[in-house]
Amino acid sequence: EYQRQRDPLHQFASQQTPEAQLQALQDKIRANPQNSEQWALLGEYYLWQNDYSNSLLAYRQALQLRGENAELYAALATVLYYQASQHMT
């Protein structure tokens, strides 16, 4: 049976301001800087904000902590695609 996947950006569509969302993610990372999942969420947040440079930094940190991971490489490719104005290079 087909299962609907959750929207990965759902958590960013809440009533919180972007600044409050960013602060919450940063607080979680400060509490546990080795948590690759939080770094990946930070990368998603920055992508959502069109802040591609910080998104790349966060995803690269997640990769460093998690190791080889297809999902994170796909996320990096997505950021690079948007950073290049949606042109394949």
PDB file of N, CA and C in Angstrom, residues 4-58:
ATOM      1  N   ARG A   4       2.003   7.894   2.131  1.00  0.00           N
ATOM      2  CA  ARG A   4       2.410   9.268   1.852  1.00  0.00           C
ATOM      3  C   ARG A   4       3.596   9.632   2.733  1.00  0.00           C
ATOM      4  N   GLN A   5       4.629  10.163   2.109  1.00  0.00           N
ATOM      5  CA  GLN A   5       5.796  10.592   2.869  1.00  0.00           C
ATOM      6  C   GLN A   5       5.550  11.993   3.400  1.00  0.00           C
ATOM      7  N   ARG A   6       6.109  12.237   4.575  1.00  0.00           N
ATOM      8  CA  ARG A   6       5.922  13.556   5.167  1.00  0.00           C
ATOM      9  C   ARG A   6       6.718  14.593   4.390  1.00  0.00           C
ATOM     10  N   ASP A   7       6.215  15.786   4.396  1.00  0.00           N
ATOM     11  CA  ASP A   7       6.898  16.909   3.764  1.00  0.00           C
ATOM     12  C   ASP A   7       8.127  17.251   4.602  1.00  0.00           C
ATOM     13  N   PRO A   8       9.333  17.184   4.024  1.00  0.00           N
ATOM     14  CA  PRO A   8      10.533  17.437   4.819  1.00  0.00           C
ATOM     15  C   PRO A   8      10.620  18.866   5.357  1.00  0.00           C
ATOM     16  N   LEU A   9       9.900  19.786   4.762  1.00  0.00           N
ATOM     17  CA  LEU A   9       9.943  21.175   5.220  1.00  0.00           C
ATOM     18  C   LEU A   9       8.744  21.529   6.101  1.00  0.00           C
ATOM     19  N   HIS A  10       7.938  20.515   6.437  1.00  0.00           N
ATOM     20  CA  HIS A  10       6.737  20.747   7.237  1.00  0.00           C
ATOM     21  C   HIS A  10       7.048  21.495   8.532  1.00  0.00           C
ATOM     22  N   GLN A  11       8.112  21.113   9.198  1.00  0.00           N
ATOM     23  CA  GLN A  11       8.418  21.733  10.492  1.00  0.00           C
ATOM     24  C   GLN A  11       8.727  23.217  10.373  1.00  0.00           C
ATOM     25  N   PHE A  12       9.108  23.665   9.183  1.00  0.00           N
ATOM     26  CA  PHE A  12       9.434  25.071   9.009  1.00  0.00           C
ATOM     27  C   PHE A  12       8.204  25.909   8.651  1.00  0.00           C
ATOM     28  N   ALA A  13       7.073  25.276   8.457  1.00  0.00           N
ATOM     29  CA  ALA A  13       5.853  25.984   8.089  1.00  0.00           C
ATOM     30  C   ALA A  13       5.002  26.324   9.309  1.00  0.00           C
ATOM     31  N   SER A  14       5.559  26.194  10.479  1.00  0.00           N
ATOM     32  CA  SER A  14       4.814  26.457  11.712  1.00  0.00           C
ATOM     33  C   SER A  14       4.596  27.954  11.889  1.00  0.00           C
ATOM     34  N   GLN A  15       3.978  28.297  12.997  1.00  0.00           N
ATOM     35  CA  GLN A  15       3.698  29.696  13.298  1.00  0.00           C
ATOM     36  C   GLN A  15       4.923  30.436  13.835  1.00  0.00           C
ATOM     37  N   GLN A  16       6.004  29.712  14.114  1.00  0.00           N
ATOM     38  CA  GLN A  16       7.216  30.358  14.619  1.00  0.00           C
ATOM     39  C   GLN A  16       7.828  31.249  13.551  1.00  0.00           C
ATOM     40  N   THR A  17       8.473  32.297  14.001  1.00  0.00           N
ATOM     41  CA  THR A  17       9.197  33.142  13.060  1.00  0.00           C
ATOM     42  C   THR A  17      10.439  32.392  12.582  1.00  0.00           C
ATOM     43  N   PRO A  18      10.958  32.739  11.419  1.00  0.00           N
ATOM     44  CA  PRO A  18      12.192  32.092  10.957  1.00  0.00           C
ATOM     45  C   PRO A  18      13.334  32.230  11.962  1.00  0.00           C
ATOM     46  N   GLU A  19      13.404  33.369  12.632  1.00  0.00           N
ATOM     47  CA  GLU A  19      14.467  33.571  13.618  1.00  0.00           C
ATOM     48  C   GLU A  19      14.325  32.602  14.788  1.00  0.00           C
ATOM     49  N   ALA A  20      13.096  32.375  15.228  1.00  0.00           N
ATOM     50  CA  ALA A  20      12.855  31.437  16.333  1.00  0.00           C
ATOM     51  C   ALA A  20      13.159  30.004  15.902  1.00  0.00           C
ATOM     52  N   GLN A  21      12.825  29.658  14.662  1.00  0.00           N
ATOM     53  CA  GLN A  21      13.127  28.322  14.149  1.00  0.00           C
ATOM     54  C   GLN A  21      14.631  28.103  14.103  1.00  0.00           C
ATOM     55  N   LEU A  22      15.352  29.101  13.598  1.00  0.00           N
ATOM     56  CA  LEU A  22      16.802  29.003  13.521  1.00  0.00           C
ATOM     57  C   LEU A  22      17.400  28.879  14.917  1.00  0.00           C
ATOM     58  N   GLN A  23      16.928  29.676  15.845  1.00  0.00           N
ATOM     59  CA  GLN A  23      17.438  29.626  17.213  1.00  0.00           C
ATOM     60  C   GLN A  23      17.213  28.252  17.831  1.00  0.00           C
ATOM     61  N   ALA A  24      16.054  27.662  17.600  1.00  0.00           N
ATOM     62  CA  ALA A  24      15.754  26.334  18.152  1.00  0.00           C
ATOM     63  C   ALA A  24      16.710  25.284  17.590  1.00  0.00           C
ATOM     64  N   LEU A  25      16.967  25.334  16.279  1.00  0.00           N
ATOM     65  CA  LEU A  25      17.910  24.384  15.674  1.00  0.00           C
ATOM     66  C   LEU A  25      19.319  24.592  16.219  1.00  0.00           C
ATOM     67  N   GLN A  26      19.735  25.834  16.312  1.00  0.00           N
ATOM     68  CA  GLN A  26      21.077  26.120  16.823  1.00  0.00           C
ATOM     69  C   GLN A  26      21.230  25.679  18.274  1.00  0.00           C
ATOM     70  N   ASP A  27      20.187  25.858  19.073  1.00  0.00           N
ATOM     71  CA  ASP A  27      20.238  25.410  20.469  1.00  0.00           C
ATOM     72  C   ASP A  27      20.405  23.897  20.555  1.00  0.00           C
ATOM     73  N   LYS A  28      19.693  23.167  19.702  1.00  0.00           N
ATOM     74  CA  LYS A  28      19.813  21.703  19.694  1.00  0.00           C
ATOM     75  C   LYS A  28      21.218  21.276  19.285  1.00  0.00           C
ATOM     76  N   ILE A  29      21.800  21.977  18.329  1.00  0.00           N
ATOM     77  CA  ILE A  29      23.154  21.639  17.882  1.00  0.00           C
ATOM     78  C   ILE A  29      24.173  21.976  18.965  1.00  0.00           C
ATOM     79  N   ARG A  30      23.991  23.099  19.636  1.00  0.00           N
ATOM     80  CA  ARG A  30      24.903  23.442  20.736  1.00  0.00           C
ATOM     81  C   ARG A  30      24.841  22.388  21.843  1.00  0.00           C
ATOM     82  N   ALA A  31      23.652  21.873  22.102  1.00  0.00           N
ATOM     83  CA  ALA A  31      23.483  20.857  23.151  1.00  0.00           C
ATOM     84  C   ALA A  31      24.103  19.525  22.753  1.00  0.00           C
ATOM     85  N   ASN A  32      24.114  19.229  21.444  1.00  0.00           N
ATOM     86  CA  ASN A  32      24.667  17.959  20.966  1.00  0.00           C
ATOM     87  C   ASN A  32      25.285  18.173  19.585  1.00  0.00           C
ATOM     88  N   PRO A  33      26.492  18.729  19.518  1.00  0.00           N
ATOM     89  CA  PRO A  33      27.103  19.058  18.227  1.00  0.00           C
ATOM     90  C   PRO A  33      27.457  17.847  17.367  1.00  0.00           C
ATOM     91  N   GLN A  34      27.390  16.658  17.915  1.00  0.00           N
ATOM     92  CA  GLN A  34      27.705  15.452  17.148  1.00  0.00           C
ATOM     93  C   GLN A  34      26.470  14.837  16.494  1.00  0.00           C
ATOM     94  N   ASN A  35      25.320  15.484  16.614  1.00  0.00           N
ATOM     95  CA  ASN A  35      24.072  14.956  16.071  1.00  0.00           C
ATOM     96  C   ASN A  35      23.946  15.343  14.598  1.00  0.00           C
ATOM     97  N   SER A  36      24.234  14.411  13.720  1.00  0.00           N
ATOM     98  CA  SER A  36      24.207  14.699  12.285  1.00  0.00           C
ATOM     99  C   SER A  36      22.804  15.027  11.797  1.00  0.00           C
ATOM    100  N   GLU A  37      21.788  14.466  12.436  1.00  0.00           N
ATOM    101  CA  GLU A  37      20.406  14.741  12.034  1.00  0.00           C
ATOM    102  C   GLU A  37      20.069  16.226  12.212  1.00  0.00           C
ATOM    103  N   GLN A  38      20.500  16.813  13.304  1.00  0.00           N
ATOM    104  CA  GLN A  38      20.236  18.234  13.538  1.00  0.00           C
ATOM    105  C   GLN A  38      20.987  19.108  12.535  1.00  0.00           C
ATOM    106  N   TRP A  39      22.206  18.705  12.185  1.00  0.00           N
ATOM    107  CA  TRP A  39      22.957  19.446  11.168  1.00  0.00           C
ATOM    108  C   TRP A  39      22.239  19.367   9.821  1.00  0.00           C
ATOM    109  N   ALA A  40      21.693  18.198   9.502  1.00  0.00           N
ATOM    110  CA  ALA A  40      20.953  18.051   8.245  1.00  0.00           C
ATOM    111  C   ALA A  40      19.693  18.924   8.263  1.00  0.00           C
ATOM    112  N   LEU A  41      19.003  18.966   9.393  1.00  0.00           N
ATOM    113  CA  LEU A  41      17.829  19.837   9.507  1.00  0.00           C
ATOM    114  C   LEU A  41      18.213  21.305   9.360  1.00  0.00           C
ATOM    115  N   LEU A  42      19.373  21.668   9.892  1.00  0.00           N
ATOM    116  CA  LEU A  42      19.853  23.034   9.727  1.00  0.00           C
ATOM    117  C   LEU A  42      20.127  23.322   8.248  1.00  0.00           C
ATOM    118  N   GLY A  43      20.691  22.346   7.547  1.00  0.00           N
ATOM    119  CA  GLY A  43      20.890  22.494   6.110  1.00  0.00           C
ATOM    120  C   GLY A  43      19.577  22.697   5.379  1.00  0.00           C
ATOM    121  N   GLU A  44      18.536  21.940   5.751  1.00  0.00           N
ATOM    122  CA  GLU A  44      17.208  22.104   5.151  1.00  0.00           C
ATOM    123  C   GLU A  44      16.660  23.499   5.441  1.00  0.00           C
ATOM    124  N   TYR A  45      16.829  23.925   6.679  1.00  0.00           N
ATOM    125  CA  TYR A  45      16.335  25.250   7.057  1.00  0.00           C
ATOM    126  C   TYR A  45      16.978  26.325   6.179  1.00  0.00           C
ATOM    127  N   TYR A  46      18.304  26.289   6.068  1.00  0.00           N
ATOM    128  CA  TYR A  46      18.986  27.303   5.267  1.00  0.00           C
ATOM    129  C   TYR A  46      18.594  27.209   3.794  1.00  0.00           C
ATOM    130  N   LEU A  47      18.373  26.009   3.284  1.00  0.00           N
ATOM    131  CA  LEU A  47      17.908  25.868   1.905  1.00  0.00           C
ATOM    132  C   LEU A  47      16.545  26.531   1.758  1.00  0.00           C
ATOM    133  N   TRP A  48      15.668  26.297   2.715  1.00  0.00           N
ATOM    134  CA  TRP A  48      14.337  26.892   2.721  1.00  0.00           C
ATOM    135  C   TRP A  48      14.424  28.415   2.732  1.00  0.00           C
ATOM    136  N   GLN A  49      15.467  28.945   3.370  1.00  0.00           N
ATOM    137  CA  GLN A  49      15.673  30.391   3.448  1.00  0.00           C
ATOM    138  C   GLN A  49      16.480  30.934   2.259  1.00  0.00           C
ATOM    139  N   ASN A  50      16.822  30.078   1.314  1.00  0.00           N
ATOM    140  CA  ASN A  50      17.648  30.444   0.156  1.00  0.00           C
ATOM    141  C   ASN A  50      19.036  30.922   0.561  1.00  0.00           C
ATOM    142  N   ASP A  51      19.521  30.426   1.675  1.00  0.00           N
ATOM    143  CA  ASP A  51      20.872  30.739   2.161  1.00  0.00           C
ATOM    144  C   ASP A  51      21.755  29.540   1.819  1.00  0.00           C
ATOM    145  N   TYR A  52      22.166  29.490   0.569  1.00  0.00           N
ATOM    146  CA  TYR A  52      22.828  28.298   0.045  1.00  0.00           C
ATOM    147  C   TYR A  52      24.199  28.062   0.659  1.00  0.00           C
ATOM    148  N   SER A  53      24.941  29.112   0.938  1.00  0.00           N
ATOM    149  CA  SER A  53      26.274  28.941   1.520  1.00  0.00           C
ATOM    150  C   SER A  53      26.197  28.263   2.883  1.00  0.00           C
ATOM    151  N   ASN A  54      25.304  28.740   3.740  1.00  0.00           N
ATOM    152  CA  ASN A  54      25.165  28.118   5.055  1.00  0.00           C
ATOM    153  C   ASN A  54      24.542  26.731   4.961  1.00  0.00           C
ATOM    154  N   SER A  55      23.670  26.543   3.993  1.00  0.00           N
ATOM    155  CA  SER A  55      23.086  25.220   3.789  1.00  0.00           C
ATOM    156  C   SER A  55      24.175  24.206   3.444  1.00  0.00           C
ATOM    157  N   LEU A  56      25.070  24.593   2.549  1.00  0.00           N
ATOM    158  CA  LEU A  56      26.184  23.705   2.189  1.00  0.00           C
ATOM    159  C   LEU A  56      27.053  23.386   3.397  1.00  0.00           C
ATOM    160  N   LEU A  57      27.355  24.397   4.200  1.00  0.00           N
ATOM    161  CA  LEU A  57      28.176  24.169   5.395  1.00  0.00           C
ATOM    162  C   LEU A  57      27.507  23.174   6.344  1.00  0.00           C
ATOM    163  N   ALA A  58      26.213  23.353   6.563  1.00  0.00           N
ATOM    164  CA  ALA A  58      25.498  22.466   7.488  1.00  0.00           C
ATOM    165  C   ALA A  58      25.435  21.037   6.946  1.00  0.00           C
TER     166      ALA A  58
END
